[in-house]
Structure formats: C-alpha cells, structure tokens
CSV table of C-alpha atoms in Angstrom, one decimal:
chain,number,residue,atom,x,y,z
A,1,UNK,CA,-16.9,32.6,26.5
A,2,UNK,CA,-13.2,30.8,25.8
A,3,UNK,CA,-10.9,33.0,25.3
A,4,UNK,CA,-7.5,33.2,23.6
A,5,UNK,CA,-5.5,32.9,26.6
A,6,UNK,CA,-7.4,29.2,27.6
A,7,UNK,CA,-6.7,27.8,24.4
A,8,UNK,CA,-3.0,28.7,24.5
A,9,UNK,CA,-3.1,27.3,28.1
A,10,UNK,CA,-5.0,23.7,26.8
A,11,UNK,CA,-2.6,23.8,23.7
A,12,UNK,CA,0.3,23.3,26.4
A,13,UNK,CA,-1.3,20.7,28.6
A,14,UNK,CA,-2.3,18.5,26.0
A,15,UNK,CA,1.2,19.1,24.3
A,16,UNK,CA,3.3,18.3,27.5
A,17,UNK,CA,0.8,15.5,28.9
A,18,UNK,CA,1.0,17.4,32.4
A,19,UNK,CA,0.0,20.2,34.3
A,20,UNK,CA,3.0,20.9,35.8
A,21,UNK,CA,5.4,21.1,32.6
A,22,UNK,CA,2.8,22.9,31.2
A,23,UNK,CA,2.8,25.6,33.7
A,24,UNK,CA,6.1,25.7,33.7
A,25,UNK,CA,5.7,26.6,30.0
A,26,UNK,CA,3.6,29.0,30.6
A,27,UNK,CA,5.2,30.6,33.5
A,28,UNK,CA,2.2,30.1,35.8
A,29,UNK,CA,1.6,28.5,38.6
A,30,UNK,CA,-0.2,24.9,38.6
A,31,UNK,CA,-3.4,25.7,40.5
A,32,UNK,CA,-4.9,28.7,38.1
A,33,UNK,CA,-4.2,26.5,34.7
A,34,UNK,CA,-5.7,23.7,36.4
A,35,UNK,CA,-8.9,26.4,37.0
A,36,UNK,CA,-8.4,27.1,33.6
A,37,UNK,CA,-8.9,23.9,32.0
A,38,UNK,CA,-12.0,22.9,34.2
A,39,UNK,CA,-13.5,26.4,33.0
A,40,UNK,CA,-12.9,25.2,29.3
A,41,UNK,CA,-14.7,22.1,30.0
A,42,UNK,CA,-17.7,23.6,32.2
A,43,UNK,CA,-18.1,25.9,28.9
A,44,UNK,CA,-18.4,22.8,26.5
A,45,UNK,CA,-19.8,20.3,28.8
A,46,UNK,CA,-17.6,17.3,28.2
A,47,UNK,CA,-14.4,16.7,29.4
A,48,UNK,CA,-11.1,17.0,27.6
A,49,UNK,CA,-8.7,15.7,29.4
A,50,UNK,CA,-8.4,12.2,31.9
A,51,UNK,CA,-6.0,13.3,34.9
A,52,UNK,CA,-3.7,10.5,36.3
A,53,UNK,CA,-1.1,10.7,39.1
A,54,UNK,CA,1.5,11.8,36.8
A,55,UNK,CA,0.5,11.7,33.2
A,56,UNK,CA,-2.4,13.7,31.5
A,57,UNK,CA,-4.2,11.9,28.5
A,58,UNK,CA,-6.4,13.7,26.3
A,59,UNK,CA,-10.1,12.2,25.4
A,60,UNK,CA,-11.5,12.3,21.9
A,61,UNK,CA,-13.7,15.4,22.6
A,62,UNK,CA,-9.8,16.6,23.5
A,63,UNK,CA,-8.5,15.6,20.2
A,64,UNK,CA,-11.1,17.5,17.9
A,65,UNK,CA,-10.8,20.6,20.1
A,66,UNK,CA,-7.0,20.5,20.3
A,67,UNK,CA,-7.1,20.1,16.1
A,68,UNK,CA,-9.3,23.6,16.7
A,69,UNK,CA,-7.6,25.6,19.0
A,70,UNK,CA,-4.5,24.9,16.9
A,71,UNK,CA,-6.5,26.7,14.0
A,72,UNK,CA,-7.9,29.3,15.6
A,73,UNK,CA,-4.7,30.6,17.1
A,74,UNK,CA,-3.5,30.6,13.5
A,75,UNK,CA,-6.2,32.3,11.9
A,76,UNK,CA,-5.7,34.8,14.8
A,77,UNK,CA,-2.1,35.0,14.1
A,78,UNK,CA,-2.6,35.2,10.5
A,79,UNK,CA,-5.3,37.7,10.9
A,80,UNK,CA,-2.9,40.1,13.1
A,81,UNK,CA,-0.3,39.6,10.0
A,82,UNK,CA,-2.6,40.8,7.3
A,83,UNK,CA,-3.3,43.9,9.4
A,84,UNK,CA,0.2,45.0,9.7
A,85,UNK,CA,1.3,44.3,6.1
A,86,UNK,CA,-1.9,46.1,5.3
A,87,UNK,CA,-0.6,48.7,7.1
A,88,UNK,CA,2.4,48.9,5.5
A,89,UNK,CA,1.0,48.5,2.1
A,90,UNK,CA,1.1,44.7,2.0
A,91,UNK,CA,-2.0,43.1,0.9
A,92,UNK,CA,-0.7,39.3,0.1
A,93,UNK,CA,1.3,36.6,2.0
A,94,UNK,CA,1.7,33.1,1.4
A,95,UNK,CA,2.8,30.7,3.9
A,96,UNK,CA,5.3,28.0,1.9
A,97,UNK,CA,6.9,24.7,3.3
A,98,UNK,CA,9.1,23.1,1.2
A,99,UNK,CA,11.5,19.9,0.8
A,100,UNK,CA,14.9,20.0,0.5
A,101,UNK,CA,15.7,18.4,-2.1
A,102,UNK,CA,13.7,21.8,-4.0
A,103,UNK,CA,16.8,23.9,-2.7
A,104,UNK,CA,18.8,23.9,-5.2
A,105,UNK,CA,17.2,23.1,-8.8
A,106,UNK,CA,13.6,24.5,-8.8
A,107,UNK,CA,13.0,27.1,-5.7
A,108,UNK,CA,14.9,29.4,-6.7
A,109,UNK,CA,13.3,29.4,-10.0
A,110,UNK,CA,10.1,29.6,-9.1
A,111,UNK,CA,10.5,32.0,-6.2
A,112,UNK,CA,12.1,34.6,-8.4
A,113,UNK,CA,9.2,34.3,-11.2
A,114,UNK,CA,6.2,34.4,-8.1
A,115,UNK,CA,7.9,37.9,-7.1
A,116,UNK,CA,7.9,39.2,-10.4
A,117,UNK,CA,4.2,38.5,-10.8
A,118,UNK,CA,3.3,39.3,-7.2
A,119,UNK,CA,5.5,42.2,-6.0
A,120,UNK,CA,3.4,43.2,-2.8
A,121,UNK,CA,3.5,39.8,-1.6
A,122,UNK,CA,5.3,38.6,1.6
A,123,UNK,CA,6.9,35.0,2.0
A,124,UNK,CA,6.7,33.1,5.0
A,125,UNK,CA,9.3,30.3,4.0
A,126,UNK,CA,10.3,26.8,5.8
A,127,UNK,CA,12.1,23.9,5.2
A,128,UNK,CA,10.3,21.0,6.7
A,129,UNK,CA,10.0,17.0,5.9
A,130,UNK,CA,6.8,15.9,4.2
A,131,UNK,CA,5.4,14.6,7.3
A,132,UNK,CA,5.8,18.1,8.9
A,133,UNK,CA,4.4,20.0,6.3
A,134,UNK,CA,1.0,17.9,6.1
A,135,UNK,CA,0.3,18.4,9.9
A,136,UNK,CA,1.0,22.5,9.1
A,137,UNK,CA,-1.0,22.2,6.6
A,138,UNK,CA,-3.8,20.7,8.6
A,139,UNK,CA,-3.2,22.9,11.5
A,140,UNK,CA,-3.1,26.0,8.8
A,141,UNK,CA,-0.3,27.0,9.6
A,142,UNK,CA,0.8,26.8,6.1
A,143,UNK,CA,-1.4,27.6,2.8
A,144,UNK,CA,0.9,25.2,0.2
A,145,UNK,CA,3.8,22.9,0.9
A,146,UNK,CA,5.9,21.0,-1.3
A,147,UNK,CA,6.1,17.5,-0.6
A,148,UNK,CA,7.2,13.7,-1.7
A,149,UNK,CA,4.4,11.6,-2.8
A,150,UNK,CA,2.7,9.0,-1.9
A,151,UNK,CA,1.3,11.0,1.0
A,152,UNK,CA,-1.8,9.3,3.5
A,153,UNK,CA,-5.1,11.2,2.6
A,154,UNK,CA,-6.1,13.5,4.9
A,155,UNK,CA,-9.1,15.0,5.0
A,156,UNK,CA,-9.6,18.4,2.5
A,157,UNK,CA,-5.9,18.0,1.5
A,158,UNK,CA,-5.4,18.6,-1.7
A,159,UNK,CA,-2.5,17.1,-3.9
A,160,UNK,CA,-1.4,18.3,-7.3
A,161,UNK,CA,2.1,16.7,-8.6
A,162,UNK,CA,4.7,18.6,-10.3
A,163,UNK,CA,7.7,16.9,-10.9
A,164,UNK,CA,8.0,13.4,-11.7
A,165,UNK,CA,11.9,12.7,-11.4
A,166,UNK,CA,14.1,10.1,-10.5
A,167,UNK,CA,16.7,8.9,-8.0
A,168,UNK,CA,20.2,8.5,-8.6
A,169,UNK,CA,23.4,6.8,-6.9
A,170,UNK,CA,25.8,8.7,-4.2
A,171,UNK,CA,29.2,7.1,-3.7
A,172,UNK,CA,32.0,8.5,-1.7
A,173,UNK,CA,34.4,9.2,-4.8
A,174,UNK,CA,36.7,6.8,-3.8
A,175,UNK,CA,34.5,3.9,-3.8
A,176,UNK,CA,34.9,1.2,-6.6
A,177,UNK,CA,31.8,1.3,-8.4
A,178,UNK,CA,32.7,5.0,-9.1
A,179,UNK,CA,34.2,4.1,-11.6
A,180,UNK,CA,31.7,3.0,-13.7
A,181,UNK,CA,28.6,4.8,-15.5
A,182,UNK,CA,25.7,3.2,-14.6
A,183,UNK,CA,25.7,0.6,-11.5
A,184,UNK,CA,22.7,-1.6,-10.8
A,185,UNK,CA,20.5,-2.5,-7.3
A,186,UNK,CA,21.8,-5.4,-7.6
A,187,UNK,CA,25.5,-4.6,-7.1
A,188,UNK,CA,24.7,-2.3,-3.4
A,189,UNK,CA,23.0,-5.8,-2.2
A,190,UNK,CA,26.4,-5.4,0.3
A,191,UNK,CA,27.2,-2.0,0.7
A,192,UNK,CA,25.7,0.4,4.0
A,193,UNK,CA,22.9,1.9,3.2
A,194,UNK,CA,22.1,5.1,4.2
A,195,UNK,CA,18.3,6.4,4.5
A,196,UNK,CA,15.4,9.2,4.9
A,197,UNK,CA,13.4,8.1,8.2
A,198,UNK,CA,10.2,6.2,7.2
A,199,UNK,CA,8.4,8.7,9.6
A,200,UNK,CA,9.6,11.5,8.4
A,201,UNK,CA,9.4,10.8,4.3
A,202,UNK,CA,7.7,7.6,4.0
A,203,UNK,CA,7.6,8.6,0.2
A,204,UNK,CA,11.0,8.0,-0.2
A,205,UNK,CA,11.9,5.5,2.2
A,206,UNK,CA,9.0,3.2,1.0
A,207,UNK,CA,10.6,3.7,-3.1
A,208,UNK,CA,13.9,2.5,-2.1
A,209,UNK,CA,12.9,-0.5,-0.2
A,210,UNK,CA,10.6,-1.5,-2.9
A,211,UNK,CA,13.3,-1.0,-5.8
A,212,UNK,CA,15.7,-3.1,-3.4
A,213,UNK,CA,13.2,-5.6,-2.7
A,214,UNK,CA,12.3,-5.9,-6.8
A,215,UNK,CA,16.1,-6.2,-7.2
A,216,UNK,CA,16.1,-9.1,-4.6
A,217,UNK,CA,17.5,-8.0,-1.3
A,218,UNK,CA,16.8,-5.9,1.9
A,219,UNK,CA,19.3,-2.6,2.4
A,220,UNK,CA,21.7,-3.4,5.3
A,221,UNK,CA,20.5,0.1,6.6
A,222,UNK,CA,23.4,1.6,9.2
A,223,UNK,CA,22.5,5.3,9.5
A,224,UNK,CA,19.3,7.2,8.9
A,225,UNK,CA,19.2,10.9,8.8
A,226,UNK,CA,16.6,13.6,8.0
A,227,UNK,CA,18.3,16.1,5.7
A,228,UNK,CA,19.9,15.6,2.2
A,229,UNK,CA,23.0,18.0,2.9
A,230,UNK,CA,23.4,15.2,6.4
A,231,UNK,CA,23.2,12.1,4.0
A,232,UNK,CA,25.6,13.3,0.9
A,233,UNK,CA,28.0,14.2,3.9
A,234,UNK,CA,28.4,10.7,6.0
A,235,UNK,CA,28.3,9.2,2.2
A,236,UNK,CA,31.7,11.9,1.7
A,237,UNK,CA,32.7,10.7,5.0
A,238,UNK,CA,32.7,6.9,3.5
A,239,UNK,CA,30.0,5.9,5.8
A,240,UNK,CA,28.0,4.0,3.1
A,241,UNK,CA,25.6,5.1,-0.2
A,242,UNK,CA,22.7,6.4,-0.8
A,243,UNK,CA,20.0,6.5,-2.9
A,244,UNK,CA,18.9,10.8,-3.5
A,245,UNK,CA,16.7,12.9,-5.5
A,246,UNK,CA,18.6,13.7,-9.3
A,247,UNK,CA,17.5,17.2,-8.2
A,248,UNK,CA,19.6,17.1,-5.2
A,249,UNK,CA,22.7,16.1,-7.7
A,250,UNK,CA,22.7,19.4,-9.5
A,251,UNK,CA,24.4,20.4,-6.6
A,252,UNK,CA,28.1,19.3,-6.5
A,253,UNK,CA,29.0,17.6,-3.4
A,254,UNK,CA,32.6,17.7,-2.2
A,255,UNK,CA,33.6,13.8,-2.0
A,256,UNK,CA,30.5,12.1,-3.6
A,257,UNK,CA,30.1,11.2,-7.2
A,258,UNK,CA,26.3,10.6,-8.6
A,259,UNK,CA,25.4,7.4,-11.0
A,260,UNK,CA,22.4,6.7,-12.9
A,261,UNK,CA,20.9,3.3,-11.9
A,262,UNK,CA,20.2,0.3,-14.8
A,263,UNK,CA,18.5,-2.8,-14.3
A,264,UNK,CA,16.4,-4.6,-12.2
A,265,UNK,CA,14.1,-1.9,-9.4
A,266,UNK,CA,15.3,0.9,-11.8
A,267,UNK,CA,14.5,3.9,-11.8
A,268,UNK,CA,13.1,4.7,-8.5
A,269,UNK,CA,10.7,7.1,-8.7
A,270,UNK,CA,10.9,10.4,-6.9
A,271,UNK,CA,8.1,12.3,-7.5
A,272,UNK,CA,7.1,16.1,-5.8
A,273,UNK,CA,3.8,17.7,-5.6
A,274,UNK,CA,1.6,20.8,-4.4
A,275,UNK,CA,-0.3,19.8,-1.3
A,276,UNK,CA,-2.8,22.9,0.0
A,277,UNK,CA,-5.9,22.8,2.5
A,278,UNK,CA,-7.5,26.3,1.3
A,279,UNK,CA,-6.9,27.7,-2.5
A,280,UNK,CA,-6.8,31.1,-2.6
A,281,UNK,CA,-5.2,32.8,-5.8
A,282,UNK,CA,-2.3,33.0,-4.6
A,283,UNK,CA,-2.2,29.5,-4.0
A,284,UNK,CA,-3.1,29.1,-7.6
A,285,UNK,CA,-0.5,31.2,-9.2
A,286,UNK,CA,2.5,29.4,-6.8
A,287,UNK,CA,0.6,25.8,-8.6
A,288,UNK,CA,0.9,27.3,-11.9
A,289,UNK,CA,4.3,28.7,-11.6
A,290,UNK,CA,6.1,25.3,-10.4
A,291,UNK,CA,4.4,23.2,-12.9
A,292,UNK,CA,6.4,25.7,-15.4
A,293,UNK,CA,9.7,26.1,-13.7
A,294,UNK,CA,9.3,21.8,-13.3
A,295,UNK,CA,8.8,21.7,-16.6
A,296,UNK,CA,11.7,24.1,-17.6
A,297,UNK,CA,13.9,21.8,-15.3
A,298,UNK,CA,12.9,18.8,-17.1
A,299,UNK,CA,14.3,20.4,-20.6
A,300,UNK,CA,17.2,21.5,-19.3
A,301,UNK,CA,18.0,17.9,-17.7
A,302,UNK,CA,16.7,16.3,-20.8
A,303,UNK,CA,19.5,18.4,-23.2
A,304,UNK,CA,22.0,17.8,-20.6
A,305,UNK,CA,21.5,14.1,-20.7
A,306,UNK,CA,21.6,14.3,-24.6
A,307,UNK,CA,24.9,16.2,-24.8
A,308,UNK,CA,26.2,13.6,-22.3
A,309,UNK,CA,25.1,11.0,-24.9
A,310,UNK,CA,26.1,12.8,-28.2
C-alpha cells in the first residue's frame, strides 16, 4: 500500500530532478528516500524514474503518476478542509484563481454578489497568470479560474467566456502622442514596446503581435514583465508603451494616460473566460454571477463612452 508520505517524497524528487535536493527538501537523509522510491516502484511494477550520475529524469509511467499524486494530495488536503469548516459550520469553499487585470473592474463586483448568495462559503483566493491557473486547475488545486483566451485544450477543461473587451494604449503622460485621442498601430511602429511573457499569457502576447503584424511591423520589444501594476509602472517610468486590458484602465495610474486605438490591427481583442475541471454548484453560481457583473460592466463602459461622445 503507497502511502501519503511516499507520494509527497516522489512529488519532491521528480520536482528537484535529484535525490539529494530532494532530501534536502524533505529534511531526510538520501538513503531512506531512495528506499522509498524503489518501494513505490516494486508496488506498481514499472519504473518511474531513470537515475543518472547527477540528474534524475522521470519516465512516462513517472509523468502519469506524478499528474496523480499531485491530485490525490489535493483531494486529501481538500478533504481535511471540508472537515474543519464543517466543523465550524462551514459547508462550502471554492477554490478561485484569477487574472489581474479582474482586480479592479469586475472582482470586486462579483465577489460581493457570490457572498450575498452564498454566506457559509469560504474563498480560497489567488492571483495567478493564465498559464498557472490551467496547470492548478489540472492538478485540482483550484475548482474555477479566470483566465485570457485563447487557452491550449487540455483535457476535461472546460471554457466558458465572459467578457469580450478590448485593449487600449498606455503612454507615459509626457509622451507626444498623448496628446491626441485616438493613436493608431501604425504610429508605435518605433516606440519600446513593453509586453506580457508569451509563456505566461500567450493570449495576450499572441493578440498584440498579431494586431502589430496586420498593422505592418514587428514590436521592438525592450522589457517583458508578468504583472499589469509592473507594466503601467516602467510605462510611468518612460520606459516605453504598452498595449493593456480597458479593464485595467479603470484604474488611474499615476504618470500614464490610456488611448483608444483606430485603424489598421484595431481593436485588439482581450477576451476573459471561466475555465473549471469539475462543476459543482458552486462552480455554477460563480459562472452565472460573472457573466452578470461582465455584463453590468459592459453598460456602464458603454454609457461612459457615450457621455464622452455627447
């Protein structure tokens, strides 16, 4: 019988591609997780692991049983949760990841409408990139996440968009083009590009090359960097412009002005969605409850835009 302690102990070892940092992880010696491992592979009869001189490389049968372990822990973990909010009168939890570009315009929304309907329920919250979120998701440890699309498929992921938006221009506020309304792709075909890493939100990153590439050049790309507040920043800090989410705009940022893009590759699409592994109702109220707060959002930018243009 495997028990919890040996998959912990495989968990590390395939995670640190050696024994010894592994151990060291652990806070065991080398010799009794090496025991360990063999035991775990005498149980299933196929090996998991190919030992080298100084790196560890896990074989396929590895692969599916790392992908398991990962799970299981979870479940076990989740399992233990449920107990003690039981026990405390607790009967729900949800388990949400979440973009940041969600921070300011529609999480709060939705957040405050999911407690009023749901009371009893605990949040386990996270900020993650999409990339992050689907490998939670597929290691459940996370029931619904709130990512950029396009997304790879992944097997029993499922994908419900929300929010079809939009991105808009950031220029430091000192920058020539902030002077006018509306600027086109075609007149950054110069200017330093700041980006979201491809492996991180290849969503995004993938839009804004395409929009460039329609509008007839290739970004001159001179800093990437992984978190919307890091980007509007170093473009405060005059280190070059960006293309972000209009839901990211609603928050005023010190030293950048926001323009709406015309023209050739406009508008780049920015579009969010649901992404779950397991439904569960809770799941299904959190679905129905952003598509209505999204929606609200959408009004409310939609009147804004008309009393800009009245």
């Amino acid at each position: 019988m495997i028990e919890l302690r040996q998959l912990r102990q495989f968990i590390a070892v395939a995670e640190e591609m050696s024994f010894h940092r592994a151990a060291e992880r652990l806070h065991m010696a080398q010799p009794p997780l090496t025991a360990a491992i063999r035991k775990i592979e005498q149980e299933l009869g196929v090996p998991l692991l190919e030992r080298g001189n100084r790196i560890t490389r896990i074989t396929e049968a590895g692969q599916v049983f790392l992908i398991e372990a990962r799970r299981t822990l979870a479940q076990f973990e989740r399992t233990l949760g449920n107990t003690r909010r039981a026990a405390r009168g607790l009967t729900e939890s949800l388990r949400l990841t979440f973009v940041d570009s969600t921070v300011n315009a529609l999480l709060p929304g939705i957040l405050r409408q999911f407690r009023l309907e749901h009371p009893l329920a605990e949040f386990h919250l996270q900020e993650a990139t999409t990339a992050e979120q689907l490998i939670a998701l597929r290691d459940d440890r996370a029931d619904i996440g709130m990512v950029v699309l396009p997304v790879a498929p992944q097997e029993g992921l499922q994908i419900q968009p929300f929010l079809f938006d939009r991105m808009v221009l950031a220029l430091p506020d000192h920058h020539p083009l902030a002077a006018q309304r509306q600027v086109t792709l075609r007149d950054l075909d110069d200017e330093p590009w700041l980006l979201f890493p491809a492996h991180y939100g290849p969503g995004m990153h993938a839009a804004i090359l395409q929009a460039c590439a329609v509008a007839g050049f290739s970004p001159r790309i001179v800093q990437e960097a992984r978190q919307m507040q890091t980007i509007g920043g170093l473009v405060a800090g005059g280190v070059g412009i960006a293309l972000m989410p209009a839901l990211f705009a609603v928050l005023k940022s010190p030293g950048v002005v926001f323009r709406e893009l015309s023209g050739v590759g406009s508008p780049v699409p920015y579009t969010l969605a649901l992404a779950w592994q397991t439904p569960s109702p809770l799941t299904d109220a959190f679905c129905r409850i952003a598509a209505e707060q999204a929606a609200a959002y959408r009004r409310e930018a939609l009147d804004t835009t008309a009393g800009r243009n009245g």
